[in-house]
Amino acid sequence: MTDAELQRLVETISQNSFGRPFRHHATFNRRLRTTGGRYRLGDHNLEINPRMLSEHGETVLVGVIKHELCHYHLHLNGQSGQHRTAAFKTLLAQVGGLRYAPAPARPAPQPRKWQCYECTQCGQRYYRARRINLKKMVCGRCRGQLVWQGTVIAAQRPQST
């Protein structure tokens, strides 16, 4: 779905559900991570998280749009559009919008490089994300000298032994 299609969808939802026109802009914002959408008080525009459509479908997208339109119409009528107000809660229930957006799926952790060090005396292994200065650092268990063993590729830090 493009921004133009989103704009048309928001305009039709506003007219059908609220009986009022939507006269500003609605766009997708890929930078939104933990929220379904945003109503901007300064310019009255709506920003929608595109992952609501790609991960959860069009019904969730419509629910998020109705939620943001509740903020929009209440604010333009001079009322408080905050979540805790009774006016917001009743309007949201009337139009059937979502109170909370579903949590976006977490991406799988990407494998990264871990530097492996081993103590020459006790055999303790250490894994670090960055290289360390072996002239300054010693083993935390026995104060022995550390030796760099190589690079390990793993999604999470391997367990130190």
mmCIF file of the C-alpha atoms, coordinates in Angstrom:
data_MODEL
# 
_entry.id   MODEL 
# 
loop_
_atom_site.group_PDB 
_atom_site.id 
_atom_site.type_symbol 
_atom_site.label_atom_id 
_atom_site.label_alt_id 
_atom_site.label_comp_id 
_atom_site.label_asym_id 
_atom_site.label_entity_id 
_atom_site.label_seq_id 
_atom_site.pdbx_PDB_ins_code 
_atom_site.Cartn_x 
_atom_site.Cartn_y 
_atom_site.Cartn_z 
_atom_site.occupancy 
_atom_site.B_iso_or_equiv 
_atom_site.pdbx_formal_charge 
_atom_site.auth_seq_id 
_atom_site.auth_comp_id 
_atom_site.auth_asym_id 
_atom_site.auth_atom_id 
_atom_site.pdbx_PDB_model_num 
ATOM 1   C CA . MET A 1 1   ? 0.000   0.000   0.000  1.00 0.00 ? 1   MET A CA 1 
ATOM 2   C CA . THR A 1 2   ? 1.329   3.422   -0.935 1.00 0.00 ? 2   THR A CA 1 
ATOM 3   C CA . ASP A 1 3   ? 0.917   6.708   0.906  1.00 0.00 ? 3   ASP A CA 1 
ATOM 4   C CA . ALA A 1 4   ? -1.727  7.810   -1.604 1.00 0.00 ? 4   ALA A CA 1 
ATOM 5   C CA . GLU A 1 5   ? -3.758  4.649   -0.981 1.00 0.00 ? 5   GLU A CA 1 
ATOM 6   C CA . LEU A 1 6   ? -3.381  5.171   2.772  1.00 0.00 ? 6   LEU A CA 1 
ATOM 7   C CA . GLN A 1 7   ? -4.597  8.750   2.374  1.00 0.00 ? 7   GLN A CA 1 
ATOM 8   C CA . ARG A 1 8   ? -7.715  7.571   0.535  1.00 0.00 ? 8   ARG A CA 1 
ATOM 9   C CA . LEU A 1 9   ? -8.341  4.854   3.146  1.00 0.00 ? 9   LEU A CA 1 
ATOM 10  C CA . VAL A 1 10  ? -8.074  7.343   6.011  1.00 0.00 ? 10  VAL A CA 1 
ATOM 11  C CA . GLU A 1 11  ? -10.424 9.762   4.254  1.00 0.00 ? 11  GLU A CA 1 
ATOM 12  C CA . THR A 1 12  ? -13.058 7.064   3.697  1.00 0.00 ? 12  THR A CA 1 
ATOM 13  C CA . ILE A 1 13  ? -12.792 5.746   7.281  1.00 0.00 ? 13  ILE A CA 1 
ATOM 14  C CA . SER A 1 14  ? -13.099 9.278   8.619  1.00 0.00 ? 14  SER A CA 1 
ATOM 15  C CA . GLN A 1 15  ? -16.178 9.994   6.543  1.00 0.00 ? 15  GLN A CA 1 
ATOM 16  C CA . ASN A 1 16  ? -17.887 6.632   7.159  1.00 0.00 ? 16  ASN A CA 1 
ATOM 17  C CA . SER A 1 17  ? -17.083 6.123   10.859 1.00 0.00 ? 17  SER A CA 1 
ATOM 18  C CA . PHE A 1 18  ? -16.930 9.696   12.179 1.00 0.00 ? 18  PHE A CA 1 
ATOM 19  C CA . GLY A 1 19  ? -19.145 11.550  9.684  1.00 0.00 ? 19  GLY A CA 1 
ATOM 20  C CA . ARG A 1 20  ? -16.456 14.216  9.272  1.00 0.00 ? 20  ARG A CA 1 
ATOM 21  C CA . PRO A 1 21  ? -13.863 14.754  6.556  1.00 0.00 ? 21  PRO A CA 1 
ATOM 22  C CA . PHE A 1 22  ? -10.140 14.243  7.064  1.00 0.00 ? 22  PHE A CA 1 
ATOM 23  C CA . ARG A 1 23  ? -8.422  17.334  5.636  1.00 0.00 ? 23  ARG A CA 1 
ATOM 24  C CA . HIS A 1 24  ? -4.773  16.671  6.396  1.00 0.00 ? 24  HIS A CA 1 
ATOM 25  C CA . HIS A 1 25  ? -2.129  14.147  5.357  1.00 0.00 ? 25  HIS A CA 1 
ATOM 26  C CA . ALA A 1 26  ? -1.693  10.520  6.350  1.00 0.00 ? 26  ALA A CA 1 
ATOM 27  C CA . THR A 1 27  ? 1.609   8.795   5.596  1.00 0.00 ? 27  THR A CA 1 
ATOM 28  C CA . PHE A 1 28  ? 3.537   5.689   6.523  1.00 0.00 ? 28  PHE A CA 1 
ATOM 29  C CA . ASN A 1 29  ? 6.516   6.249   8.828  1.00 0.00 ? 29  ASN A CA 1 
ATOM 30  C CA . ARG A 1 30  ? 9.017   3.379   8.904  1.00 0.00 ? 30  ARG A CA 1 
ATOM 31  C CA . ARG A 1 31  ? 10.810  4.856   11.921 1.00 0.00 ? 31  ARG A CA 1 
ATOM 32  C CA . LEU A 1 32  ? 7.890   4.043   14.227 1.00 0.00 ? 32  LEU A CA 1 
ATOM 33  C CA . ARG A 1 33  ? 8.938   0.972   16.198 1.00 0.00 ? 33  ARG A CA 1 
ATOM 34  C CA . THR A 1 34  ? 6.766   0.441   19.269 1.00 0.00 ? 34  THR A CA 1 
ATOM 35  C CA . THR A 1 35  ? 3.592   2.248   18.312 1.00 0.00 ? 35  THR A CA 1 
ATOM 36  C CA . GLY A 1 36  ? 0.906   1.654   15.723 1.00 0.00 ? 36  GLY A CA 1 
ATOM 37  C CA . GLY A 1 37  ? 0.552   5.266   14.693 1.00 0.00 ? 37  GLY A CA 1 
ATOM 38  C CA . ARG A 1 38  ? 0.907   8.882   15.708 1.00 0.00 ? 38  ARG A CA 1 
ATOM 39  C CA . TYR A 1 39  ? -1.283  11.977  15.544 1.00 0.00 ? 39  TYR A CA 1 
ATOM 40  C CA . ARG A 1 40  ? 0.874   15.078  15.270 1.00 0.00 ? 40  ARG A CA 1 
ATOM 41  C CA . LEU A 1 41  ? -0.645  18.012  17.161 1.00 0.00 ? 41  LEU A CA 1 
ATOM 42  C CA . GLY A 1 42  ? 1.371   20.671  15.357 1.00 0.00 ? 42  GLY A CA 1 
ATOM 43  C CA . ASP A 1 43  ? 0.291   19.984  11.789 1.00 0.00 ? 43  ASP A CA 1 
ATOM 44  C CA . HIS A 1 44  ? -2.647  17.562  12.383 1.00 0.00 ? 44  HIS A CA 1 
ATOM 45  C CA . ASN A 1 45  ? -1.091  14.857  10.193 1.00 0.00 ? 45  ASN A CA 1 
ATOM 46  C CA . LEU A 1 46  ? -1.232  11.140  10.884 1.00 0.00 ? 46  LEU A CA 1 
ATOM 47  C CA . GLU A 1 47  ? 1.741   8.792   10.718 1.00 0.00 ? 47  GLU A CA 1 
ATOM 48  C CA . ILE A 1 48  ? 1.094   5.056   10.566 1.00 0.00 ? 48  ILE A CA 1 
ATOM 49  C CA . ASN A 1 49  ? 3.533   2.235   11.235 1.00 0.00 ? 49  ASN A CA 1 
ATOM 50  C CA . PRO A 1 50  ? 3.681   0.186   7.993  1.00 0.00 ? 50  PRO A CA 1 
ATOM 51  C CA . ARG A 1 51  ? 4.365   -2.992  9.977  1.00 0.00 ? 51  ARG A CA 1 
ATOM 52  C CA . MET A 1 52  ? 0.768   -2.908  11.233 1.00 0.00 ? 52  MET A CA 1 
ATOM 53  C CA . LEU A 1 53  ? -0.300  -3.777  7.696  1.00 0.00 ? 53  LEU A CA 1 
ATOM 54  C CA . SER A 1 54  ? 2.528   -6.126  6.738  1.00 0.00 ? 54  SER A CA 1 
ATOM 55  C CA . GLU A 1 55  ? 2.573   -8.144  9.988  1.00 0.00 ? 55  GLU A CA 1 
ATOM 56  C CA . HIS A 1 56  ? -1.013  -7.965  11.257 1.00 0.00 ? 56  HIS A CA 1 
ATOM 57  C CA . GLY A 1 57  ? -3.255  -7.317  8.245  1.00 0.00 ? 57  GLY A CA 1 
ATOM 58  C CA . GLU A 1 58  ? -5.734  -4.735  7.092  1.00 0.00 ? 58  GLU A CA 1 
ATOM 59  C CA . THR A 1 59  ? -8.207  -5.133  9.977  1.00 0.00 ? 59  THR A CA 1 
ATOM 60  C CA . VAL A 1 60  ? -5.541  -4.114  12.509 1.00 0.00 ? 60  VAL A CA 1 
ATOM 61  C CA . LEU A 1 61  ? -4.498  -1.238  10.233 1.00 0.00 ? 61  LEU A CA 1 
ATOM 62  C CA . VAL A 1 62  ? -8.093  0.029   10.140 1.00 0.00 ? 62  VAL A CA 1 
ATOM 63  C CA . GLY A 1 63  ? -8.291  -0.228  13.951 1.00 0.00 ? 63  GLY A CA 1 
ATOM 64  C CA . VAL A 1 64  ? -5.083  1.801   14.337 1.00 0.00 ? 64  VAL A CA 1 
ATOM 65  C CA . ILE A 1 65  ? -6.352  4.423   11.859 1.00 0.00 ? 65  ILE A CA 1 
ATOM 66  C CA . LYS A 1 66  ? -9.610  4.746   13.820 1.00 0.00 ? 66  LYS A CA 1 
ATOM 67  C CA . HIS A 1 67  ? -7.607  5.206   17.021 1.00 0.00 ? 67  HIS A CA 1 
ATOM 68  C CA . GLU A 1 68  ? -5.559  8.015   15.499 1.00 0.00 ? 68  GLU A CA 1 
ATOM 69  C CA . LEU A 1 69  ? -8.657  9.598   13.977 1.00 0.00 ? 69  LEU A CA 1 
ATOM 70  C CA . CYS A 1 70  ? -10.189 9.733   17.463 1.00 0.00 ? 70  CYS A CA 1 
ATOM 71  C CA . HIS A 1 71  ? -7.230  11.868  18.555 1.00 0.00 ? 71  HIS A CA 1 
ATOM 72  C CA . TYR A 1 72  ? -7.599  13.955  15.391 1.00 0.00 ? 72  TYR A CA 1 
ATOM 73  C CA . HIS A 1 73  ? -11.324 14.720  15.617 1.00 0.00 ? 73  HIS A CA 1 
ATOM 74  C CA . LEU A 1 74  ? -11.351 15.326  19.363 1.00 0.00 ? 74  LEU A CA 1 
ATOM 75  C CA . HIS A 1 75  ? -8.432  17.743  19.091 1.00 0.00 ? 75  HIS A CA 1 
ATOM 76  C CA . LEU A 1 76  ? -10.005 19.680  16.224 1.00 0.00 ? 76  LEU A CA 1 
ATOM 77  C CA . ASN A 1 77  ? -13.262 19.949  18.227 1.00 0.00 ? 77  ASN A CA 1 
ATOM 78  C CA . GLY A 1 78  ? -11.360 21.570  21.102 1.00 0.00 ? 78  GLY A CA 1 
ATOM 79  C CA . GLN A 1 79  ? -11.546 18.549  23.402 1.00 0.00 ? 79  GLN A CA 1 
ATOM 80  C CA . SER A 1 80  ? -8.719  16.649  25.000 1.00 0.00 ? 80  SER A CA 1 
ATOM 81  C CA . GLY A 1 81  ? -7.682  13.721  22.847 1.00 0.00 ? 81  GLY A CA 1 
ATOM 82  C CA . GLN A 1 82  ? -5.695  12.005  25.573 1.00 0.00 ? 82  GLN A CA 1 
ATOM 83  C CA . HIS A 1 83  ? -6.163  8.272   26.120 1.00 0.00 ? 83  HIS A CA 1 
ATOM 84  C CA . ARG A 1 84  ? -7.403  8.613   29.688 1.00 0.00 ? 84  ARG A CA 1 
ATOM 85  C CA . THR A 1 85  ? -10.341 10.936  28.989 1.00 0.00 ? 85  THR A CA 1 
ATOM 86  C CA . ALA A 1 86  ? -13.889 9.655   28.923 1.00 0.00 ? 86  ALA A CA 1 
ATOM 87  C CA . ALA A 1 87  ? -14.569 11.377  25.596 1.00 0.00 ? 87  ALA A CA 1 
ATOM 88  C CA . PHE A 1 88  ? -11.721 9.492   23.938 1.00 0.00 ? 88  PHE A CA 1 
ATOM 89  C CA . LYS A 1 89  ? -12.775 6.143   25.381 1.00 0.00 ? 89  LYS A CA 1 
ATOM 90  C CA . THR A 1 90  ? -16.407 6.511   24.370 1.00 0.00 ? 90  THR A CA 1 
ATOM 91  C CA . LEU A 1 91  ? -15.593 7.724   20.858 1.00 0.00 ? 91  LEU A CA 1 
ATOM 92  C CA . LEU A 1 92  ? -13.123 4.867   20.390 1.00 0.00 ? 92  LEU A CA 1 
ATOM 93  C CA . ALA A 1 93  ? -15.753 2.357   21.522 1.00 0.00 ? 93  ALA A CA 1 
ATOM 94  C CA . GLN A 1 94  ? -18.362 3.864   19.190 1.00 0.00 ? 94  GLN A CA 1 
ATOM 95  C CA . VAL A 1 95  ? -16.199 3.596   16.082 1.00 0.00 ? 95  VAL A CA 1 
ATOM 96  C CA . GLY A 1 96  ? -14.598 0.264   17.027 1.00 0.00 ? 96  GLY A CA 1 
ATOM 97  C CA . GLY A 1 97  ? -10.979 1.338   17.024 1.00 0.00 ? 97  GLY A CA 1 
ATOM 98  C CA . LEU A 1 98  ? -8.128  -0.463  18.737 1.00 0.00 ? 98  LEU A CA 1 
ATOM 99  C CA . ARG A 1 99  ? -7.216  0.676   22.250 1.00 0.00 ? 99  ARG A CA 1 
ATOM 100 C CA . TYR A 1 100 ? -3.737  -0.851  21.945 1.00 0.00 ? 100 TYR A CA 1 
ATOM 101 C CA . ALA A 1 101 ? -1.771  -1.708  18.844 1.00 0.00 ? 101 ALA A CA 1 
ATOM 102 C CA . PRO A 1 102 ? -0.434  -5.278  18.754 1.00 0.00 ? 102 PRO A CA 1 
ATOM 103 C CA . ALA A 1 103 ? 3.247   -5.653  19.463 1.00 0.00 ? 103 ALA A CA 1 
ATOM 104 C CA . PRO A 1 104 ? 5.362   -5.815  16.316 1.00 0.00 ? 104 PRO A CA 1 
ATOM 105 C CA . ALA A 1 105 ? 7.289   -9.026  15.759 1.00 0.00 ? 105 ALA A CA 1 
ATOM 106 C CA . ARG A 1 106 ? 10.847  -8.933  17.007 1.00 0.00 ? 106 ARG A CA 1 
ATOM 107 C CA . PRO A 1 107 ? 13.454  -9.575  14.364 1.00 0.00 ? 107 PRO A CA 1 
ATOM 108 C CA . ALA A 1 108 ? 15.691  -12.591 14.793 1.00 0.00 ? 108 ALA A CA 1 
ATOM 109 C CA . PRO A 1 109 ? 19.041  -11.660 16.352 1.00 0.00 ? 109 PRO A CA 1 
ATOM 110 C CA . GLN A 1 110 ? 21.733  -11.226 13.734 1.00 0.00 ? 110 GLN A CA 1 
ATOM 111 C CA . PRO A 1 111 ? 24.973  -13.171 14.152 1.00 0.00 ? 111 PRO A CA 1 
ATOM 112 C CA . ARG A 1 112 ? 27.917  -11.024 15.153 1.00 0.00 ? 112 ARG A CA 1 
ATOM 113 C CA . LYS A 1 113 ? 31.605  -11.428 15.851 1.00 0.00 ? 113 LYS A CA 1 
ATOM 114 C CA . TRP A 1 114 ? 32.866  -12.179 19.358 1.00 0.00 ? 114 TRP A CA 1 
ATOM 115 C CA . GLN A 1 115 ? 36.530  -12.042 20.332 1.00 0.00 ? 115 GLN A CA 1 
ATOM 116 C CA . CYS A 1 116 ? 37.624  -15.098 22.323 1.00 0.00 ? 116 CYS A CA 1 
ATOM 117 C CA . TYR A 1 117 ? 40.366  -14.886 24.958 1.00 0.00 ? 117 TYR A CA 1 
ATOM 118 C CA . GLU A 1 118 ? 41.744  -17.689 27.134 1.00 0.00 ? 118 GLU A CA 1 
ATOM 119 C CA . CYS A 1 119 ? 43.841  -17.605 30.292 1.00 0.00 ? 119 CYS A CA 1 
ATOM 120 C CA . THR A 1 120 ? 47.153  -19.470 30.015 1.00 0.00 ? 120 THR A CA 1 
ATOM 121 C CA . GLN A 1 121 ? 47.077  -20.596 33.668 1.00 0.00 ? 121 GLN A CA 1 
ATOM 122 C CA . CYS A 1 122 ? 43.501  -21.611 34.536 1.00 0.00 ? 122 CYS A CA 1 
ATOM 123 C CA . GLY A 1 123 ? 41.946  -21.985 31.067 1.00 0.00 ? 123 GLY A CA 1 
ATOM 124 C CA . GLN A 1 124 ? 39.107  -19.493 31.728 1.00 0.00 ? 124 GLN A CA 1 
ATOM 125 C CA . ARG A 1 125 ? 37.564  -18.278 28.439 1.00 0.00 ? 125 ARG A CA 1 
ATOM 126 C CA . TYR A 1 126 ? 36.257  -14.749 27.916 1.00 0.00 ? 126 TYR A CA 1 
ATOM 127 C CA . TYR A 1 127 ? 34.145  -13.466 25.018 1.00 0.00 ? 127 TYR A CA 1 
ATOM 128 C CA . ARG A 1 128 ? 34.101  -9.769  24.190 1.00 0.00 ? 128 ARG A CA 1 
ATOM 129 C CA . ALA A 1 129 ? 32.555  -7.751  21.388 1.00 0.00 ? 129 ALA A CA 1 
ATOM 130 C CA . ARG A 1 130 ? 35.697  -5.640  20.955 1.00 0.00 ? 130 ARG A CA 1 
ATOM 131 C CA . ARG A 1 131 ? 39.393  -6.418  21.034 1.00 0.00 ? 131 ARG A CA 1 
ATOM 132 C CA . ILE A 1 132 ? 41.126  -5.713  24.342 1.00 0.00 ? 132 ILE A CA 1 
ATOM 133 C CA . ASN A 1 133 ? 44.683  -4.661  25.186 1.00 0.00 ? 133 ASN A CA 1 
ATOM 134 C CA . LEU A 1 134 ? 46.413  -7.848  26.377 1.00 0.00 ? 134 LEU A CA 1 
ATOM 135 C CA . LYS A 1 135 ? 49.238  -5.863  27.966 1.00 0.00 ? 135 LYS A CA 1 
ATOM 136 C CA . LYS A 1 136 ? 46.819  -4.255  30.411 1.00 0.00 ? 136 LYS A CA 1 
ATOM 137 C CA . MET A 1 137 ? 44.195  -6.956  30.976 1.00 0.00 ? 137 MET A CA 1 
ATOM 138 C CA . VAL A 1 138 ? 44.677  -10.149 33.000 1.00 0.00 ? 138 VAL A CA 1 
ATOM 139 C CA . CYS A 1 139 ? 42.460  -13.042 34.023 1.00 0.00 ? 139 CYS A CA 1 
ATOM 140 C CA . GLY A 1 140 ? 39.864  -12.073 36.618 1.00 0.00 ? 140 GLY A CA 1 
ATOM 141 C CA . ARG A 1 141 ? 40.045  -15.470 38.288 1.00 0.00 ? 141 ARG A CA 1 
ATOM 142 C CA . CYS A 1 142 ? 43.793  -16.106 38.727 1.00 0.00 ? 142 CYS A CA 1 
ATOM 143 C CA . ARG A 1 143 ? 45.550  -12.989 37.361 1.00 0.00 ? 143 ARG A CA 1 
ATOM 144 C CA . GLY A 1 144 ? 47.109  -15.076 34.591 1.00 0.00 ? 144 GLY A CA 1 
ATOM 145 C CA . GLN A 1 145 ? 48.031  -13.835 31.134 1.00 0.00 ? 145 GLN A CA 1 
ATOM 146 C CA . LEU A 1 146 ? 45.309  -13.782 28.462 1.00 0.00 ? 146 LEU A CA 1 
ATOM 147 C CA . VAL A 1 147 ? 45.830  -15.036 24.914 1.00 0.00 ? 147 VAL A CA 1 
ATOM 148 C CA . TRP A 1 148 ? 43.604  -14.180 21.962 1.00 0.00 ? 148 TRP A CA 1 
ATOM 149 C CA . GLN A 1 149 ? 42.112  -17.397 20.525 1.00 0.00 ? 149 GLN A CA 1 
ATOM 150 C CA . GLY A 1 150 ? 40.246  -15.977 17.543 1.00 0.00 ? 150 GLY A CA 1 
ATOM 151 C CA . THR A 1 151 ? 36.858  -14.733 16.413 1.00 0.00 ? 151 THR A CA 1 
ATOM 152 C CA . VAL A 1 152 ? 33.598  -16.614 17.023 1.00 0.00 ? 152 VAL A CA 1 
ATOM 153 C CA . ILE A 1 153 ? 30.440  -15.823 15.071 1.00 0.00 ? 153 ILE A CA 1 
ATOM 154 C CA . ALA A 1 154 ? 27.251  -16.236 17.122 1.00 0.00 ? 154 ALA A CA 1 
ATOM 155 C CA . ALA A 1 155 ? 23.897  -14.500 17.585 1.00 0.00 ? 155 ALA A CA 1 
ATOM 156 C CA . GLN A 1 156 ? 24.436  -14.176 21.346 1.00 0.00 ? 156 GLN A CA 1 
ATOM 157 C CA . ARG A 1 157 ? 27.514  -13.973 23.494 1.00 0.00 ? 157 ARG A CA 1 
ATOM 158 C CA . PRO A 1 158 ? 28.876  -17.497 24.082 1.00 0.00 ? 158 PRO A CA 1 
ATOM 159 C CA . GLN A 1 159 ? 29.064  -18.612 27.690 1.00 0.00 ? 159 GLN A CA 1 
ATOM 160 C CA . SER A 1 160 ? 32.397  -17.992 29.394 1.00 0.00 ? 160 SER A CA 1 
ATOM 161 C CA . THR A 1 161 ? 33.860  -21.195 30.799 1.00 0.00 ? 161 THR A CA 1 
# 
